[in-house]
Amino acid sequence: MIVDSHLAGHPIRYLQETDSTNDIARKAAAAGADKGTVVIAERQTKGRGRLGRSWISPPGIGLYFSVILSPELPAADLAKITLTTGVALCRAIRGYLDYPMLKWPNDLLLQGKKVAGILTETMPMQNSRPMVILGIGINVNHPKHGLPTELADTIGTIQAAYGKPLPRGELLERILRQNDELLDQAEREGFSNILEEWRSYDACRMRYLSWLTTEGRVIRGLSRGIDDEGLLRIQDEEGKVHEVVSGDITIGTTIGTVPET
Ligand code: BTN
């Protein structure tokens, strides 16, 4: 992939190989890199995901990049950036495919399989607003044998859904433009319209879910969607509604009806 020194108004730092673009972006931000700078690598040797997972990043077929942000938003709203970027990914993908979906909080699904993930990390700063490192990994043109076979049921690629390879540079540009537009909107008017759009892509809608909490408990129940703070709500069999702040969600196969609360 050839990426110019600027794309969609963003300065680009293009690397053939690195450990994790989030780590490089964090160092660059600490050293004073411009807000909006994008660090992109053809290959990552230690790509990271949520919950300590790794992000498999083979060369030449995926998009692995991190954007340095310094949004004019209250600290309490920074967690909503992940959801906002999910919407930006859906809008960008819709240029090629009609049915992207989002699994709370950070997964993009196509045909029920995860094709992209978002890792947002906040950097407190001494005398200014926090910086945010927004990392995005996308399985774009991976051939079937390019991903571990044990993940074949859960992990997919855009190419598999689209039927042919996608131009990665074009996809990157679309994502950057959509993300900028949405973050500008959030700074201007808040997140309520963005969260409403997120709900239209919600893969958990009317689904029974299992939530593995960070303490290792499993809570099962029906998704009640995200609230106005972007937290997922699950209603268990006793009718109690849990707000999910962190942890891992598995989508069940059963579709439910929402009981009255
Ligand atoms: C997840 O699904 O858990 C998030 C995955 C995020 C992966 C991207 S790839 C670019 C950036 N650099 C990293 O090390 N991680 C993110």
PDB file of C-alpha atoms and ligand atoms in Angstrom:
ATOM      1  CA  MET A   1       0.000   0.000   0.000  1.00  0.00           C
ATOM      2  CA  ILE A   2       1.315   3.430  -0.843  1.00  0.00           C
ATOM      3  CA  VAL A   3       0.330   6.101   1.623  1.00  0.00           C
ATOM      4  CA  ASP A   4       1.301   9.721   1.046  1.00  0.00           C
ATOM      5  CA  SER A   5       2.700  11.899   3.798  1.00  0.00           C
ATOM      6  CA  HIS A   6      -0.821  13.277   4.248  1.00  0.00           C
ATOM      7  CA  LEU A   7      -4.207  11.651   3.870  1.00  0.00           C
ATOM      8  CA  ALA A   8      -7.594  13.308   4.432  1.00  0.00           C
ATOM      9  CA  GLY A   9      -5.740  16.172   6.145  1.00  0.00           C
ATOM     10  CA  HIS A  10      -3.854  13.864   8.553  1.00  0.00           C
ATOM     11  CA  PRO A  11      -0.052  13.708   8.760  1.00  0.00           C
ATOM     12  CA  ILE A  12       0.896  10.059   8.103  1.00  0.00           C
ATOM     13  CA  ARG A  13       3.807   8.122   9.599  1.00  0.00           C
ATOM     14  CA  TYR A  14       4.072   4.974   7.535  1.00  0.00           C
ATOM     15  CA  LEU A  15       6.081   2.022   8.870  1.00  0.00           C
ATOM     16  CA  GLN A  16       6.820  -1.299   7.196  1.00  0.00           C
ATOM     17  CA  GLU A  17       6.913  -3.089  10.535  1.00  0.00           C
ATOM     18  CA  THR A  18       6.520  -2.190  14.177  1.00  0.00           C
ATOM     19  CA  ASP A  19       5.513  -3.804  17.443  1.00  0.00           C
ATOM     20  CA  SER A  20       2.257  -1.873  17.978  1.00  0.00           C
ATOM     21  CA  THR A  21       1.154   1.323  16.239  1.00  0.00           C
ATOM     22  CA  ASN A  22      -0.584   2.344  19.492  1.00  0.00           C
ATOM     23  CA  ASP A  23       2.775   2.268  21.286  1.00  0.00           C
ATOM     24  CA  ILE A  24       4.510   4.250  18.520  1.00  0.00           C
ATOM     25  CA  ALA A  25       1.665   6.779  18.455  1.00  0.00           C
ATOM     26  CA  ARG A  26       1.822   7.150  22.242  1.00  0.00           C
ATOM     27  CA  LYS A  27       5.572   7.866  22.089  1.00  0.00           C
ATOM     28  CA  ALA A  28       5.059  10.274  19.197  1.00  0.00           C
ATOM     29  CA  ALA A  29       2.312  12.112  21.115  1.00  0.00           C
ATOM     30  CA  ALA A  30       4.552  12.366  24.193  1.00  0.00           C
ATOM     31  CA  ALA A  31       7.285  13.805  21.947  1.00  0.00           C
ATOM     32  CA  GLY A  32       4.888  16.470  20.637  1.00  0.00           C
ATOM     33  CA  ALA A  33       3.532  14.991  17.396  1.00  0.00           C
ATOM     34  CA  ASP A  34       0.658  16.934  15.884  1.00  0.00           C
ATOM     35  CA  LYS A  35      -2.875  16.082  16.849  1.00  0.00           C
ATOM     36  CA  GLY A  36      -4.393  14.062  14.014  1.00  0.00           C
ATOM     37  CA  THR A  37      -1.143  12.245  13.208  1.00  0.00           C
ATOM     38  CA  VAL A  38      -1.758   8.706  11.969  1.00  0.00           C
ATOM     39  CA  VAL A  39       0.787   5.943  12.583  1.00  0.00           C
ATOM     40  CA  ILE A  40       0.207   3.067  10.191  1.00  0.00           C
ATOM     41  CA  ALA A  41       2.166  -0.170   9.796  1.00  0.00           C
ATOM     42  CA  GLU A  42       2.103  -2.881   7.145  1.00  0.00           C
ATOM     43  CA  ARG A  43       2.822  -5.408   9.876  1.00  0.00           C
ATOM     44  CA  GLN A  44       2.720  -5.462  13.665  1.00  0.00           C
ATOM     45  CA  THR A  45       4.712  -7.934  15.719  1.00  0.00           C
ATOM     46  CA  LYS A  46       2.874  -7.171  18.982  1.00  0.00           C
ATOM     47  CA  GLY A  47      -0.504  -5.820  17.893  1.00  0.00           C
ATOM     48  CA  ARG A  48      -2.685  -5.451  20.982  1.00  0.00           C
ATOM     49  CA  GLY A  49      -6.411  -5.759  21.511  1.00  0.00           C
ATOM     50  CA  ARG A  50      -8.743  -5.253  24.462  1.00  0.00           C
ATOM     51  CA  LEU A  51      -8.462  -7.384  27.587  1.00  0.00           C
ATOM     52  CA  GLY A  52      -4.803  -8.205  26.968  1.00  0.00           C
ATOM     53  CA  ARG A  53      -5.505 -10.016  23.703  1.00  0.00           C
ATOM     54  CA  SER A  54      -3.201  -9.874  20.713  1.00  0.00           C
ATOM     55  CA  TRP A  55      -4.167  -8.583  17.290  1.00  0.00           C
ATOM     56  CA  ILE A  56      -2.826 -10.769  14.488  1.00  0.00           C
ATOM     57  CA  SER A  57      -1.308  -8.368  11.969  1.00  0.00           C
ATOM     58  CA  PRO A  58       0.117 -10.091   8.880  1.00  0.00           C
ATOM     59  CA  PRO A  59       1.783  -7.866   6.269  1.00  0.00           C
ATOM     60  CA  GLY A  60       0.235  -6.415   3.144  1.00  0.00           C
ATOM     61  CA  ILE A  61      -3.425  -7.354   3.644  1.00  0.00           C
ATOM     62  CA  GLY A  62      -4.771  -5.546   6.698  1.00  0.00           C
ATOM     63  CA  LEU A  63      -5.054  -2.031   8.060  1.00  0.00           C
ATOM     64  CA  TYR A  64      -3.315  -1.417  11.390  1.00  0.00           C
ATOM     65  CA  PHE A  65      -3.191   2.194  12.415  1.00  0.00           C
ATOM     66  CA  SER A  66      -3.443   4.592  15.340  1.00  0.00           C
ATOM     67  CA  VAL A  67      -4.613   8.190  15.373  1.00  0.00           C
ATOM     68  CA  ILE A  68      -3.417  10.759  17.909  1.00  0.00           C
ATOM     69  CA  LEU A  69      -6.425  12.738  19.125  1.00  0.00           C
ATOM     70  CA  SER A  70      -6.861  15.581  21.544  1.00  0.00           C
ATOM     71  CA  PRO A  71     -10.624  15.990  21.529  1.00  0.00           C
ATOM     72  CA  GLU A  72     -12.341  18.951  23.112  1.00  0.00           C
ATOM     73  CA  LEU A  73     -14.541  16.733  25.210  1.00  0.00           C
ATOM     74  CA  PRO A  74     -15.135  16.233  28.930  1.00  0.00           C
ATOM     75  CA  ALA A  75     -13.097  13.331  30.378  1.00  0.00           C
ATOM     76  CA  ALA A  76     -16.340  11.434  31.073  1.00  0.00           C
ATOM     77  CA  ASP A  77     -17.082  11.376  27.342  1.00  0.00           C
ATOM     78  CA  LEU A  78     -13.774   9.907  26.162  1.00  0.00           C
ATOM     79  CA  ALA A  79     -15.055   6.325  26.450  1.00  0.00           C
ATOM     80  CA  LYS A  80     -17.666   7.181  23.818  1.00  0.00           C
ATOM     81  CA  ILE A  81     -14.921   7.689  21.223  1.00  0.00           C
ATOM     82  CA  THR A  82     -14.723   3.915  20.735  1.00  0.00           C
ATOM     83  CA  LEU A  83     -18.442   3.794  19.910  1.00  0.00           C
ATOM     84  CA  THR A  84     -18.100   6.839  17.655  1.00  0.00           C
ATOM     85  CA  THR A  85     -15.295   5.192  15.708  1.00  0.00           C
ATOM     86  CA  GLY A  86     -17.435   2.075  15.378  1.00  0.00           C
ATOM     87  CA  VAL A  87     -20.027   4.221  13.614  1.00  0.00           C
ATOM     88  CA  ALA A  88     -17.286   5.721  11.406  1.00  0.00           C
ATOM     89  CA  LEU A  89     -16.170   2.198  10.424  1.00  0.00           C
ATOM     90  CA  CYS A  90     -19.751   1.233   9.540  1.00  0.00           C
ATOM     91  CA  ARG A  91     -20.228   4.338   7.427  1.00  0.00           C
ATOM     92  CA  ALA A  92     -16.933   3.674   5.627  1.00  0.00           C
ATOM     93  CA  ILE A  93     -17.740  -0.013   5.038  1.00  0.00           C
ATOM     94  CA  ARG A  94     -21.173   0.893   3.706  1.00  0.00           C
ATOM     95  CA  GLY A  95     -19.398   2.301   0.679  1.00  0.00           C
ATOM     96  CA  TYR A  96     -18.804  -1.372  -0.210  1.00  0.00           C
ATOM     97  CA  LEU A  97     -21.258  -3.501   1.782  1.00  0.00           C
ATOM     98  CA  ASP A  98     -24.711  -2.836   3.186  1.00  0.00           C
ATOM     99  CA  TYR A  99     -24.748  -4.690   6.448  1.00  0.00           C
ATOM    100  CA  PRO A 100     -21.934  -3.897   8.881  1.00  0.00           C
ATOM    101  CA  MET A 101     -22.841  -4.431  12.530  1.00  0.00           C
ATOM    102  CA  LEU A 102     -21.275  -3.425  15.830  1.00  0.00           C
ATOM    103  CA  LYS A 103     -20.782  -5.570  18.891  1.00  0.00           C
ATOM    104  CA  TRP A 104     -20.368  -3.563  22.063  1.00  0.00           C
ATOM    105  CA  PRO A 105     -17.987  -2.021  22.726  1.00  0.00           C
ATOM    106  CA  ASN A 106     -15.418  -2.209  19.955  1.00  0.00           C
ATOM    107  CA  ASP A 107     -16.025  -4.908  17.353  1.00  0.00           C
ATOM    108  CA  LEU A 108     -17.130  -4.510  13.760  1.00  0.00           C
ATOM    109  CA  LEU A 109     -18.887  -7.608  12.421  1.00  0.00           C
ATOM    110  CA  LEU A 110     -19.674  -8.724   8.898  1.00  0.00           C
ATOM    111  CA  GLN A 111     -21.853 -11.797   8.449  1.00  0.00           C
ATOM    112  CA  GLY A 112     -21.565 -12.410  12.191  1.00  0.00           C
ATOM    113  CA  LYS A 113     -17.756 -12.502  12.181  1.00  0.00           C
ATOM    114  CA  LYS A 114     -15.394  -9.954  13.669  1.00  0.00           C
ATOM    115  CA  VAL A 115     -13.458  -8.122  10.960  1.00  0.00           C
ATOM    116  CA  ALA A 116     -12.228  -5.075  12.888  1.00  0.00           C
ATOM    117  CA  GLY A 117     -11.489  -3.953  16.423  1.00  0.00           C
ATOM    118  CA  ILE A 118     -10.842  -0.634  18.125  1.00  0.00           C
ATOM    119  CA  LEU A 119      -8.454  -0.050  21.021  1.00  0.00           C
ATOM    120  CA  THR A 120      -8.771   3.406  22.566  1.00  0.00           C
ATOM    121  CA  GLU A 121      -6.179   4.436  25.135  1.00  0.00           C
ATOM    122  CA  THR A 122      -6.158   7.699  27.075  1.00  0.00           C
ATOM    123  CA  MET A 123      -2.951   9.582  27.919  1.00  0.00           C
ATOM    124  CA  PRO A 124      -3.285  12.073  30.775  1.00  0.00           C
ATOM    125  CA  MET A 125      -1.170  15.186  30.064  1.00  0.00           C
ATOM    126  CA  GLN A 126       0.466  17.540  32.580  1.00  0.00           C
ATOM    127  CA  ASN A 127      -0.936  20.892  31.552  1.00  0.00           C
ATOM    128  CA  SER A 128      -3.436  20.161  28.836  1.00  0.00           C
ATOM    129  CA  ARG A 129      -6.371  18.018  27.831  1.00  0.00           C
ATOM    130  CA  PRO A 130      -5.742  14.262  27.762  1.00  0.00           C
ATOM    131  CA  MET A 131      -4.586  12.812  24.474  1.00  0.00           C
ATOM    132  CA  VAL A 132      -6.327   9.772  23.080  1.00  0.00           C
ATOM    133  CA  ILE A 133      -4.623   7.079  21.040  1.00  0.00           C
ATOM    134  CA  LEU A 134      -7.238   5.539  18.800  1.00  0.00           C
ATOM    135  CA  GLY A 135      -6.026   2.193  17.425  1.00  0.00           C
ATOM    136  CA  ILE A 136      -7.895   0.396  14.666  1.00  0.00           C
ATOM    137  CA  GLY A 137      -7.157  -3.036  13.253  1.00  0.00           C
ATOM    138  CA  ILE A 138      -9.035  -4.358  10.212  1.00  0.00           C
ATOM    139  CA  ASN A 139      -8.853  -7.727   8.487  1.00  0.00           C
ATOM    140  CA  VAL A 140      -9.225  -6.433   4.952  1.00  0.00           C
ATOM    141  CA  ASN A 141      -7.877  -8.777   2.286  1.00  0.00           C
ATOM    142  CA  HIS A 142      -6.711 -11.749   4.362  1.00  0.00           C
ATOM    143  CA  PRO A 143      -6.960 -15.002   2.405  1.00  0.00           C
ATOM    144  CA  LYS A 144      -8.891 -17.749   4.212  1.00  0.00           C
ATOM    145  CA  HIS A 145      -5.679 -19.499   5.236  1.00  0.00           C
ATOM    146  CA  GLY A 146      -4.223 -16.224   6.548  1.00  0.00           C
ATOM    147  CA  LEU A 147      -6.037 -16.504   9.873  1.00  0.00           C
ATOM    148  CA  PRO A 148      -5.717 -19.309  12.433  1.00  0.00           C
ATOM    149  CA  THR A 149      -8.201 -22.089  11.611  1.00  0.00           C
ATOM    150  CA  GLU A 150      -9.449 -22.255  15.219  1.00  0.00           C
ATOM    151  CA  LEU A 151     -10.718 -18.683  14.759  1.00  0.00           C
ATOM    152  CA  ALA A 152     -12.505 -19.385  11.457  1.00  0.00           C
ATOM    153  CA  ASP A 153     -15.975 -19.364  13.067  1.00  0.00           C
ATOM    154  CA  THR A 154     -15.539 -16.045  14.818  1.00  0.00           C
ATOM    155  CA  ILE A 155     -13.047 -13.996  12.805  1.00  0.00           C
ATOM    156  CA  GLY A 156     -13.703 -12.855   9.243  1.00  0.00           C
ATOM    157  CA  THR A 157     -12.315 -10.514   6.635  1.00  0.00           C
ATOM    158  CA  ILE A 158     -13.872  -7.810   4.529  1.00  0.00           C
ATOM    159  CA  GLN A 159     -12.722  -9.547   1.360  1.00  0.00           C
ATOM    160  CA  ALA A 160     -14.620 -12.719   2.317  1.00  0.00           C
ATOM    161  CA  ALA A 161     -17.846 -10.720   2.630  1.00  0.00           C
ATOM    162  CA  TYR A 162     -17.200  -8.443  -0.357  1.00  0.00           C
ATOM    163  CA  GLY A 163     -16.076 -11.192  -2.721  1.00  0.00           C
ATOM    164  CA  LYS A 164     -12.970  -9.408  -3.959  1.00  0.00           C
ATOM    165  CA  PRO A 165     -10.025  -7.454  -2.528  1.00  0.00           C
ATOM    166  CA  LEU A 166     -10.638  -3.932  -1.308  1.00  0.00           C
ATOM    167  CA  PRO A 167      -8.339  -0.952  -1.916  1.00  0.00           C
ATOM    168  CA  ARG A 168      -6.911  -0.435   1.586  1.00  0.00           C
ATOM    169  CA  GLY A 169      -5.799   3.166   1.012  1.00  0.00           C
ATOM    170  CA  GLU A 170      -9.278   4.156  -0.110  1.00  0.00           C
ATOM    171  CA  LEU A 171     -10.858   2.441   2.903  1.00  0.00           C
ATOM    172  CA  LEU A 172      -8.401   4.179   5.238  1.00  0.00           C
ATOM    173  CA  GLU A 173      -9.236   7.561   3.757  1.00  0.00           C
ATOM    174  CA  ARG A 174     -12.984   6.960   4.125  1.00  0.00           C
ATOM    175  CA  ILE A 175     -12.550   5.941   7.768  1.00  0.00           C
ATOM    176  CA  LEU A 176     -10.450   8.994   8.609  1.00  0.00           C
ATOM    177  CA  ARG A 177     -12.970  11.333   6.965  1.00  0.00           C
ATOM    178  CA  GLN A 178     -15.980   9.741   8.670  1.00  0.00           C
ATOM    179  CA  ASN A 179     -14.247   9.683  12.036  1.00  0.00           C
ATOM    180  CA  ASP A 180     -13.280  13.360  11.777  1.00  0.00           C
ATOM    181  CA  GLU A 181     -16.822  14.291  10.843  1.00  0.00           C
ATOM    182  CA  LEU A 182     -18.292  12.362  13.771  1.00  0.00           C
ATOM    183  CA  LEU A 183     -15.788  13.682  16.318  1.00  0.00           C
ATOM    184  CA  ASP A 184     -16.472  17.244  15.141  1.00  0.00           C
ATOM    185  CA  GLN A 185     -20.168  16.534  15.600  1.00  0.00           C
ATOM    186  CA  ALA A 186     -19.535  15.174  19.124  1.00  0.00           C
ATOM    187  CA  GLU A 187     -17.553  18.302  20.050  1.00  0.00           C
ATOM    188  CA  ARG A 188     -20.298  20.552  18.680  1.00  0.00           C
ATOM    189  CA  GLU A 189     -23.460  18.873  19.910  1.00  0.00           C
ATOM    190  CA  GLY A 190     -22.590  15.882  22.118  1.00  0.00           C
ATOM    191  CA  PHE A 191     -23.089  12.191  21.446  1.00  0.00           C
ATOM    192  CA  SER A 192     -26.822  11.610  21.435  1.00  0.00           C
ATOM    193  CA  ASN A 193     -27.240  11.422  17.630  1.00  0.00           C
ATOM    194  CA  ILE A 194     -24.078   9.368  17.295  1.00  0.00           C
ATOM    195  CA  LEU A 195     -25.265   6.860  19.907  1.00  0.00           C
ATOM    196  CA  GLU A 196     -28.606   6.689  18.110  1.00  0.00           C
ATOM    197  CA  GLU A 197     -26.785   5.787  14.901  1.00  0.00           C
ATOM    198  CA  TRP A 198     -24.700   3.230  16.856  1.00  0.00           C
ATOM    199  CA  ARG A 199     -27.965   1.577  17.968  1.00  0.00           C
ATOM    200  CA  SER A 200     -28.934   1.089  14.321  1.00  0.00           C
ATOM    201  CA  TYR A 201     -25.863  -1.154  13.887  1.00  0.00           C
ATOM    202  CA  ASP A 202     -26.222  -3.006  17.208  1.00  0.00           C
ATOM    203  CA  ALA A 203     -25.504  -6.725  16.646  1.00  0.00           C
ATOM    204  CA  CYS A 204     -26.766  -7.522  20.172  1.00  0.00           C
ATOM    205  CA  ARG A 205     -30.233  -6.108  19.637  1.00  0.00           C
ATOM    206  CA  MET A 206     -32.880  -8.502  21.031  1.00  0.00           C
ATOM    207  CA  ARG A 207     -30.215 -11.093  21.708  1.00  0.00           C
ATOM    208  CA  TYR A 208     -29.457 -13.111  24.788  1.00  0.00           C
ATOM    209  CA  LEU A 209     -25.916 -12.395  25.886  1.00  0.00           C
ATOM    210  CA  SER A 210     -23.311 -13.790  28.237  1.00  0.00           C
ATOM    211  CA  TRP A 211     -21.206 -11.218  30.002  1.00  0.00           C
ATOM    212  CA  LEU A 212     -17.901 -12.372  31.485  1.00  0.00           C
ATOM    213  CA  THR A 213     -17.114  -9.673  34.029  1.00  0.00           C
ATOM    214  CA  THR A 214     -13.550  -8.585  34.740  1.00  0.00           C
ATOM    215  CA  GLU A 215     -13.903 -10.431  38.100  1.00  0.00           C
ATOM    216  CA  GLY A 216     -14.650 -13.667  36.254  1.00  0.00           C
ATOM    217  CA  ARG A 217     -18.444 -13.846  36.927  1.00  0.00           C
ATOM    218  CA  VAL A 218     -20.771 -14.812  34.088  1.00  0.00           C
ATOM    219  CA  ILE A 219     -24.055 -12.920  33.830  1.00  0.00           C
ATOM    220  CA  ARG A 220     -26.620 -14.017  31.264  1.00  0.00           C
ATOM    221  CA  GLY A 221     -29.559 -12.045  30.055  1.00  0.00           C
ATOM    222  CA  LEU A 222     -31.244 -10.114  27.321  1.00  0.00           C
ATOM    223  CA  SER A 223     -29.602  -7.076  25.785  1.00  0.00           C
ATOM    224  CA  ARG A 224     -31.433  -3.831  26.517  1.00  0.00           C
ATOM    225  CA  GLY A 225     -29.127  -1.900  24.204  1.00  0.00           C
ATOM    226  CA  ILE A 226     -26.810   0.946  25.149  1.00  0.00           C
ATOM    227  CA  ASP A 227     -27.815   3.775  27.448  1.00  0.00           C
ATOM    228  CA  ASP A 228     -27.097   7.459  26.920  1.00  0.00           C
ATOM    229  CA  GLU A 229     -23.609   7.013  28.401  1.00  0.00           C
ATOM    230  CA  GLY A 230     -22.838   4.285  25.885  1.00  0.00           C
ATOM    231  CA  LEU A 231     -22.945   1.500  28.492  1.00  0.00           C
ATOM    232  CA  LEU A 232     -24.513  -1.810  27.518  1.00  0.00           C
ATOM    233  CA  ARG A 233     -27.458  -2.953  29.626  1.00  0.00           C
ATOM    234  CA  ILE A 234     -28.291  -6.593  30.208  1.00  0.00           C
ATOM    235  CA  GLN A 235     -31.473  -7.732  31.893  1.00  0.00           C
ATOM    236  CA  ASP A 236     -31.014 -11.029  33.746  1.00  0.00           C
ATOM    237  CA  GLU A 237     -33.703 -13.653  34.403  1.00  0.00           C
ATOM    238  CA  GLU A 238     -34.694 -11.997  37.675  1.00  0.00           C
ATOM    239  CA  GLY A 239     -35.363  -8.779  35.805  1.00  0.00           C
ATOM    240  CA  LYS A 240     -32.324  -6.970  37.193  1.00  0.00           C
ATOM    241  CA  VAL A 241     -30.681  -4.656  34.669  1.00  0.00           C
ATOM    242  CA  HIS A 242     -26.863  -4.679  34.760  1.00  0.00           C
ATOM    243  CA  GLU A 243     -24.759  -1.902  33.269  1.00  0.00           C
ATOM    244  CA  VAL A 244     -21.719  -3.311  31.537  1.00  0.00           C
ATOM    245  CA  VAL A 245     -18.675  -1.076  31.890  1.00  0.00           C
ATOM    246  CA  SER A 246     -16.031  -3.591  30.878  1.00  0.00           C
ATOM    247  CA  GLY A 247     -15.530  -7.327  30.312  1.00  0.00           C
ATOM    248  CA  ASP A 248     -16.377  -9.643  27.468  1.00  0.00           C
ATOM    249  CA  ILE A 249     -19.712 -10.198  25.740  1.00  0.00           C
ATOM    250  CA  THR A 250     -20.762 -13.322  23.849  1.00  0.00           C
ATOM    251  CA  ILE A 251     -23.835 -13.159  21.653  1.00  0.00           C
ATOM    252  CA  GLY A 252     -26.221 -16.094  22.007  1.00  0.00           C
ATOM    253  CA  THR A 253     -28.271 -17.538  19.189  1.00  0.00           C
ATOM    254  CA  THR A 254     -31.664 -16.942  20.785  1.00  0.00           C
ATOM    255  CA  ILE A 255     -33.665 -13.877  19.920  1.00  0.00           C
ATOM    256  CA  GLY A 256     -35.790 -12.555  22.770  1.00  0.00           C
ATOM    257  CA  THR A 257     -38.552 -10.102  23.358  1.00  0.00           C
ATOM    258  CA  VAL A 258     -37.878  -7.249  25.699  1.00  0.00           C
ATOM    259  CA  PRO A 259     -39.818  -7.737  28.941  1.00  0.00           C
ATOM    260  CA  GLU A 260     -41.422  -4.758  30.651  1.00  0.00           C
ATOM    261  CA  THR A 261     -39.302  -3.284  33.431  1.00  0.00           C
TER     262      THR A 261
HETATM  263  C1  BTN B   1      -9.753  -5.363  19.845  1.00  0.00           C
HETATM  264  O1  BTN B   1     -10.536  -5.859  19.038  1.00  0.00           O
HETATM  265  O2  BTN B   1      -9.622  -5.852  20.969  1.00  0.00           O
HETATM  266  C2  BTN B   1      -8.993  -4.128  19.446  1.00  0.00           C
HETATM  267  C3  BTN B   1      -7.962  -4.419  18.414  1.00  0.00           C
HETATM  268  C4  BTN B   1      -7.185  -3.195  18.016  1.00  0.00           C
HETATM  269  C5  BTN B   1      -6.030  -3.531  17.095  1.00  0.00           C
HETATM  270  C6  BTN B   1      -5.356  -2.301  16.580  1.00  0.00           C
HETATM  271  S1  BTN B   1      -4.239  -2.654  15.267  1.00  0.00           S
HETATM  272  C7  BTN B   1      -3.630  -1.021  15.332  1.00  0.00           C
HETATM  273  C8  BTN B   1      -3.517  -0.673  16.804  1.00  0.00           C
HETATM  274  N1  BTN B   1      -2.255  -1.146  17.345  1.00  0.00           N
HETATM  275  C9  BTN B   1      -2.437  -2.093  18.264  1.00  0.00           C
HETATM  276  O3  BTN B   1      -1.516  -2.680  18.875  1.00  0.00           O
HETATM  277  N2  BTN B   1      -3.728  -2.336  18.432  1.00  0.00           N
HETATM  278  C10 BTN B   1      -4.554  -1.504  17.578  1.00  0.00           C
END
